Amino acid sequence: MATLQSAVGEGAPNRNPDVVAVQTLLKQAGLYPFKADGDCGPKTKAAILKLQKGFLTHPDGRVDPNGATWTRLVAAAAQGGTITSEWSGDSSRWTQDKKLLSMEPFLRARVVMIVTDLKLQGFQPKIFFGWRSVAVQEQLFKQGNTKVHFSFHNGQKPDGTPNAYAADIVDSRWGWGDEAETNGFWAALGKSAKAHGLVWGGDWVTFKDVAHVQSRQNSELAATKTESGL
Ligand SMILES: [Zn+2]
């Protein structure tokens, strides 16, 4: 595998062989349909930005040796396209199956059990969010719907494949409406989640998040971010 001696892109040293390596990978990833000439101009920088927009909150147009962008670029080139393309768009609109696939395996299995439990009780559970991108997370932050820039919903493998440690589950008839509370949906969700070893957001005092379940403790958030290459 190619390696970089120094950074490529915006404000970087842009050594000719490093630029050729980055351009070649961008080309294999389908992001740069030009000649790998070793000259880091606007087209190369635009291609780097395009790659970064899929997974970074603040794209900087720069590929650092062994950095998150480099890891992502190598993975995208290896599979002949950006991983983000198949996982792009509004993840709240994905099918239930795709939302399940976007979760890490332990959480996925528990969410399936919770959905079954709730259906047996006459509810109509629906996964609203499994994984979501950090770009969507940023929008939710600006709207005041979350207090963190990185959440367990943003968990991913270093190559960018979704690997969420959180899911939001609602009843399709009520969403976050009052009926969900009065009909006991949140209580039933919390009970089932905890019975299956998950953390339920309805137990939080400072920021009660009744639809939210997660497979890790809040104290593991920073580690999850690092593991995600973010
Ligand atoms: Zn959530």
mmCIF file of C-alpha atoms and ligand atoms in Angstrom:
data_model
loop_
_atom_site.group_PDB
_atom_site.id
_atom_site.type_symbol
_atom_site.label_atom_id
_atom_site.label_comp_id
_atom_site.label_asym_id
_atom_site.label_seq_id
_atom_site.Cartn_x
_atom_site.Cartn_y
_atom_site.Cartn_z
ATOM 1 C CA MET A 1 0.000 0.000 0.000
ATOM 2 C CA ALA A 2 1.149 3.519 -0.760
ATOM 3 C CA THR A 3 2.172 5.730 2.134
ATOM 4 C CA LEU A 4 2.514 9.480 2.440
ATOM 5 C CA GLN A 5 5.676 11.187 3.573
ATOM 6 C CA SER A 6 3.933 14.476 4.214
ATOM 7 C CA ALA A 7 0.475 16.031 3.878
ATOM 8 C CA VAL A 8 -1.338 16.736 0.633
ATOM 9 C CA GLY A 9 -3.980 19.370 -0.077
ATOM 10 C CA GLU A 10 -4.885 22.753 1.351
ATOM 11 C CA GLY A 11 -1.821 24.462 2.865
ATOM 12 C CA ALA A 12 0.202 21.228 2.764
ATOM 13 C CA PRO A 13 3.789 20.596 1.541
ATOM 14 C CA ASN A 14 2.371 18.736 -1.504
ATOM 15 C CA ARG A 15 5.475 16.747 -2.446
ATOM 16 C CA ASN A 16 5.053 15.461 -5.995
ATOM 17 C CA PRO A 17 5.097 11.698 -5.155
ATOM 18 C CA ASP A 18 2.621 12.231 -2.282
ATOM 19 C CA VAL A 19 0.246 14.145 -4.553
ATOM 20 C CA VAL A 20 0.471 11.397 -7.178
ATOM 21 C CA ALA A 21 -0.385 8.795 -4.506
ATOM 22 C CA VAL A 22 -3.428 10.776 -3.326
ATOM 23 C CA GLN A 23 -4.614 11.518 -6.875
ATOM 24 C CA THR A 24 -4.289 7.862 -7.835
ATOM 25 C CA LEU A 25 -6.433 6.791 -4.867
ATOM 26 C CA LEU A 26 -8.983 9.556 -5.532
ATOM 27 C CA LYS A 27 -9.173 8.313 -9.104
ATOM 28 C CA GLN A 28 -9.780 4.710 -7.954
ATOM 29 C CA ALA A 29 -12.476 5.984 -5.596
ATOM 30 C CA GLY A 30 -14.243 7.649 -8.520
ATOM 31 C CA LEU A 31 -13.684 11.151 -7.198
ATOM 32 C CA TYR A 32 -11.019 12.445 -9.575
ATOM 33 C CA PRO A 33 -11.449 11.650 -13.287
ATOM 34 C CA PHE A 34 -8.168 13.317 -14.299
ATOM 35 C CA LYS A 35 -4.507 12.475 -14.779
ATOM 36 C CA ALA A 36 -2.443 11.870 -11.624
ATOM 37 C CA ASP A 37 0.103 14.568 -12.480
ATOM 38 C CA GLY A 38 1.488 15.316 -9.030
ATOM 39 C CA ASP A 39 0.259 18.900 -9.166
ATOM 40 C CA CYS A 40 -2.132 19.685 -6.293
ATOM 41 C CA GLY A 41 -4.467 22.199 -7.919
ATOM 42 C CA PRO A 42 -8.145 23.146 -7.401
ATOM 43 C CA LYS A 43 -9.468 19.868 -8.875
ATOM 44 C CA THR A 44 -7.443 17.746 -6.462
ATOM 45 C CA LYS A 45 -8.440 19.895 -3.485
ATOM 46 C CA ALA A 46 -12.111 19.750 -4.546
ATOM 47 C CA ALA A 47 -11.936 15.950 -4.741
ATOM 48 C CA ILE A 48 -10.442 15.757 -1.223
ATOM 49 C CA LEU A 49 -13.220 18.034 0.076
ATOM 50 C CA LYS A 50 -15.853 15.892 -1.617
ATOM 51 C CA LEU A 51 -14.508 12.815 0.151
ATOM 52 C CA GLN A 52 -14.359 14.614 3.510
ATOM 53 C CA LYS A 53 -17.873 16.057 3.306
ATOM 54 C CA GLY A 54 -19.252 12.559 3.787
ATOM 55 C CA PHE A 55 -17.712 12.078 7.215
ATOM 56 C CA LEU A 56 -16.206 15.254 8.658
ATOM 57 C CA THR A 57 -18.026 18.131 10.310
ATOM 58 C CA HIS A 58 -15.311 20.544 9.268
ATOM 59 C CA PRO A 59 -13.658 19.380 6.019
ATOM 60 C CA ASP A 60 -10.237 20.995 5.612
ATOM 61 C CA GLY A 61 -9.268 19.745 2.147
ATOM 62 C CA ARG A 62 -6.164 18.091 3.475
ATOM 63 C CA VAL A 63 -4.860 14.516 3.648
ATOM 64 C CA ASP A 64 -2.405 13.931 6.502
ATOM 65 C CA PRO A 65 -0.190 10.821 6.624
ATOM 66 C CA ASN A 66 -2.133 8.120 8.531
ATOM 67 C CA GLY A 67 -4.938 10.582 9.358
ATOM 68 C CA ALA A 68 -8.692 9.870 9.189
ATOM 69 C CA THR A 69 -8.953 11.178 5.610
ATOM 70 C CA TRP A 70 -6.083 8.966 4.460
ATOM 71 C CA THR A 71 -7.699 5.880 6.052
ATOM 72 C CA ARG A 72 -10.991 6.734 4.397
ATOM 73 C CA LEU A 73 -9.350 7.369 1.053
ATOM 74 C CA VAL A 74 -7.499 4.030 1.023
ATOM 75 C CA ALA A 75 -10.735 2.173 1.904
ATOM 76 C CA ALA A 76 -12.752 4.028 -0.741
ATOM 77 C CA ALA A 77 -10.123 3.307 -3.413
ATOM 78 C CA ALA A 78 -9.988 -0.393 -2.448
ATOM 79 C CA GLN A 79 -13.704 -0.832 -2.987
ATOM 80 C CA GLY A 80 -13.810 1.356 -6.086
ATOM 81 C CA GLY A 81 -16.071 4.026 -4.658
ATOM 82 C CA THR A 82 -16.804 6.008 -1.553
ATOM 83 C CA ILE A 83 -18.335 4.033 1.299
ATOM 84 C CA THR A 84 -20.451 7.046 2.113
ATOM 85 C CA SER A 85 -22.313 6.818 -1.203
ATOM 86 C CA GLU A 86 -24.279 3.714 -0.187
ATOM 87 C CA TRP A 87 -24.860 5.161 3.293
ATOM 88 C CA SER A 88 -25.546 8.727 2.229
ATOM 89 C CA GLY A 89 -28.745 10.734 2.396
ATOM 90 C CA ASP A 90 -31.234 11.203 5.220
ATOM 91 C CA SER A 91 -30.746 8.103 7.374
ATOM 92 C CA SER A 92 -34.082 8.700 9.155
ATOM 93 C CA ARG A 93 -35.748 7.759 5.850
ATOM 94 C CA TRP A 94 -33.944 4.450 5.389
ATOM 95 C CA THR A 95 -35.871 1.173 5.620
ATOM 96 C CA GLN A 96 -36.073 -0.544 9.002
ATOM 97 C CA ASP A 97 -33.653 -3.208 7.718
ATOM 98 C CA LYS A 98 -31.078 -0.671 6.609
ATOM 99 C CA LYS A 99 -31.353 1.139 9.945
ATOM 100 C CA LEU A 100 -30.724 -2.188 11.704
ATOM 101 C CA LEU A 101 -27.700 -2.849 9.481
ATOM 102 C CA SER A 102 -26.273 0.544 10.438
ATOM 103 C CA MET A 103 -26.008 -0.587 14.095
ATOM 104 C CA GLU A 104 -23.172 -2.499 15.730
ATOM 105 C CA PRO A 105 -24.108 -6.213 16.106
ATOM 106 C CA PHE A 106 -24.847 -6.265 19.869
ATOM 107 C CA LEU A 107 -27.199 -3.287 19.636
ATOM 108 C CA ARG A 108 -28.808 -4.631 16.464
ATOM 109 C CA ALA A 109 -29.740 -7.941 18.124
ATOM 110 C CA ARG A 110 -31.190 -6.119 21.172
ATOM 111 C CA VAL A 111 -33.217 -3.708 19.070
ATOM 112 C CA VAL A 112 -34.778 -6.662 17.236
ATOM 113 C CA MET A 113 -35.759 -8.162 20.631
ATOM 114 C CA ILE A 114 -37.179 -4.848 21.886
ATOM 115 C CA VAL A 115 -39.252 -4.374 18.733
ATOM 116 C CA THR A 116 -40.646 -7.902 19.188
ATOM 117 C CA ASP A 117 -41.424 -7.255 22.891
ATOM 118 C CA LEU A 118 -43.258 -4.036 22.096
ATOM 119 C CA LYS A 119 -45.275 -5.545 19.248
ATOM 120 C CA LEU A 120 -46.424 -8.338 21.588
ATOM 121 C CA GLN A 121 -47.710 -5.595 23.894
ATOM 122 C CA GLY A 122 -49.779 -4.105 21.070
ATOM 123 C CA PHE A 123 -47.460 -1.211 20.213
ATOM 124 C CA GLN A 124 -46.286 -0.310 16.707
ATOM 125 C CA PRO A 125 -42.556 0.283 17.261
ATOM 126 C CA LYS A 126 -40.494 1.879 14.526
ATOM 127 C CA ILE A 127 -36.789 2.657 14.495
ATOM 128 C CA PHE A 128 -36.510 6.369 13.778
ATOM 129 C CA PHE A 129 -32.711 6.660 13.811
ATOM 130 C CA GLY A 130 -30.012 4.039 13.930
ATOM 131 C CA TRP A 131 -26.820 5.511 12.567
ATOM 132 C CA ARG A 132 -26.562 9.087 11.450
ATOM 133 C CA SER A 133 -23.681 11.052 9.965
ATOM 134 C CA VAL A 134 -21.779 13.699 11.917
ATOM 135 C CA ALA A 135 -23.098 16.211 9.362
ATOM 136 C CA VAL A 136 -26.703 15.367 10.382
ATOM 137 C CA GLN A 137 -25.627 15.424 14.031
ATOM 138 C CA GLU A 138 -24.359 18.967 13.505
ATOM 139 C CA GLN A 139 -27.739 20.048 12.071
ATOM 140 C CA LEU A 140 -29.548 18.539 15.077
ATOM 141 C CA PHE A 141 -27.116 20.355 17.383
ATOM 142 C CA LYS A 142 -27.861 23.686 15.709
ATOM 143 C CA GLN A 143 -31.615 23.018 16.032
ATOM 144 C CA GLY A 144 -31.173 22.312 19.755
ATOM 145 C CA ASN A 145 -32.255 18.675 19.395
ATOM 146 C CA THR A 146 -29.025 17.312 20.827
ATOM 147 C CA LYS A 147 -26.386 18.697 23.148
ATOM 148 C CA VAL A 148 -23.416 16.832 21.674
ATOM 149 C CA HIS A 149 -21.465 17.194 18.414
ATOM 150 C CA PHE A 150 -20.671 13.476 18.473
ATOM 151 C CA SER A 151 -23.187 10.927 19.754
ATOM 152 C CA PHE A 152 -23.391 7.139 19.911
ATOM 153 C CA HIS A 153 -25.549 7.366 16.779
ATOM 154 C CA ASN A 154 -22.405 8.517 14.913
ATOM 155 C CA GLY A 155 -20.323 5.437 15.740
ATOM 156 C CA GLN A 156 -18.575 4.058 12.688
ATOM 157 C CA LYS A 157 -15.732 1.784 11.629
ATOM 158 C CA PRO A 158 -12.491 3.606 10.745
ATOM 159 C CA ASP A 159 -13.275 3.113 7.053
ATOM 160 C CA GLY A 160 -16.560 4.978 7.492
ATOM 161 C CA THR A 161 -19.021 2.082 7.554
ATOM 162 C CA PRO A 162 -21.875 2.909 9.967
ATOM 163 C CA ASN A 163 -21.571 1.152 13.336
ATOM 164 C CA ALA A 164 -24.069 2.926 15.605
ATOM 165 C CA TYR A 165 -24.182 2.319 19.356
ATOM 166 C CA ALA A 166 -27.566 4.034 19.696
ATOM 167 C CA ALA A 167 -31.070 3.826 18.268
ATOM 168 C CA ASP A 168 -34.186 5.958 18.637
ATOM 169 C CA ILE A 169 -37.432 3.977 18.727
ATOM 170 C CA VAL A 170 -40.918 5.490 18.543
ATOM 171 C CA ASP A 171 -44.460 4.175 18.055
ATOM 172 C CA SER A 172 -45.361 4.911 14.437
ATOM 173 C CA ARG A 173 -48.810 6.213 15.486
ATOM 174 C CA TRP A 174 -47.526 8.784 17.986
ATOM 175 C CA GLY A 175 -43.888 9.659 17.365
ATOM 176 C CA TRP A 176 -42.854 12.042 20.166
ATOM 177 C CA GLY A 177 -46.488 13.140 20.737
ATOM 178 C CA ASP A 178 -48.229 13.088 24.128
ATOM 179 C CA GLU A 179 -50.027 9.816 23.357
ATOM 180 C CA ALA A 180 -46.699 7.968 23.520
ATOM 181 C CA GLU A 181 -46.481 8.962 27.192
ATOM 182 C CA THR A 182 -50.151 8.506 28.095
ATOM 183 C CA ASN A 183 -50.337 5.098 26.428
ATOM 184 C CA GLY A 184 -47.242 3.900 28.259
ATOM 185 C CA PHE A 185 -45.018 3.483 25.209
ATOM 186 C CA TRP A 186 -41.920 5.127 26.678
ATOM 187 C CA ALA A 187 -42.190 3.169 29.915
ATOM 188 C CA ALA A 188 -42.530 -0.093 27.971
ATOM 189 C CA LEU A 189 -39.555 0.825 25.761
ATOM 190 C CA GLY A 190 -37.387 1.669 28.774
ATOM 191 C CA LYS A 191 -38.328 -1.534 30.566
ATOM 192 C CA SER A 192 -37.565 -3.711 27.546
ATOM 193 C CA ALA A 193 -34.305 -1.914 26.744
ATOM 194 C CA LYS A 194 -32.992 -2.363 30.272
ATOM 195 C CA ALA A 195 -34.132 -5.998 30.408
ATOM 196 C CA HIS A 196 -31.945 -6.574 27.338
ATOM 197 C CA GLY A 197 -28.924 -4.810 28.833
ATOM 198 C CA LEU A 198 -29.175 -1.434 27.133
ATOM 199 C CA VAL A 199 -29.020 2.077 28.566
ATOM 200 C CA TRP A 200 -32.308 4.013 28.217
ATOM 201 C CA GLY A 201 -32.234 7.782 27.678
ATOM 202 C CA GLY A 202 -35.460 8.194 29.661
ATOM 203 C CA ASP A 203 -33.442 7.580 32.838
ATOM 204 C CA TRP A 204 -31.272 10.649 32.301
ATOM 205 C CA VAL A 205 -32.016 13.548 34.577
ATOM 206 C CA THR A 206 -30.442 16.484 32.761
ATOM 207 C CA PHE A 207 -31.444 15.609 29.196
ATOM 208 C CA LYS A 208 -34.273 13.091 29.203
ATOM 209 C CA ASP A 209 -34.255 11.304 25.848
ATOM 210 C CA VAL A 210 -37.204 8.877 25.989
ATOM 211 C CA ALA A 211 -36.884 7.351 22.495
ATOM 212 C CA HIS A 212 -33.159 6.690 22.860
ATOM 213 C CA VAL A 213 -31.426 3.417 23.727
ATOM 214 C CA GLN A 214 -27.692 2.726 23.585
ATOM 215 C CA SER A 215 -25.336 -0.203 24.040
ATOM 216 C CA ARG A 216 -22.528 1.751 25.702
ATOM 217 C CA GLN A 217 -22.256 3.939 28.794
ATOM 218 C CA ASN A 218 -21.972 7.721 28.400
ATOM 219 C CA SER A 219 -18.461 7.485 29.872
ATOM 220 C CA GLU A 220 -17.422 5.548 26.731
ATOM 221 C CA LEU A 221 -18.352 8.336 24.320
ATOM 222 C CA ALA A 222 -14.863 9.764 23.860
ATOM 223 C CA ALA A 223 -13.406 6.295 23.202
ATOM 224 C CA THR A 224 -16.167 5.609 20.674
ATOM 225 C CA LYS A 225 -15.303 8.809 18.834
ATOM 226 C CA THR A 226 -11.617 7.842 18.664
ATOM 227 C CA GLU A 227 -12.464 4.319 17.456
ATOM 228 C CA SER A 228 -14.613 5.876 14.759
ATOM 229 C CA GLY A 229 -11.607 7.772 13.405
ATOM 230 C CA LEU A 230 -13.310 11.116 14.131
HETATM 231 ZN ZN ZN B 1 -30.839 8.979 20.160
#
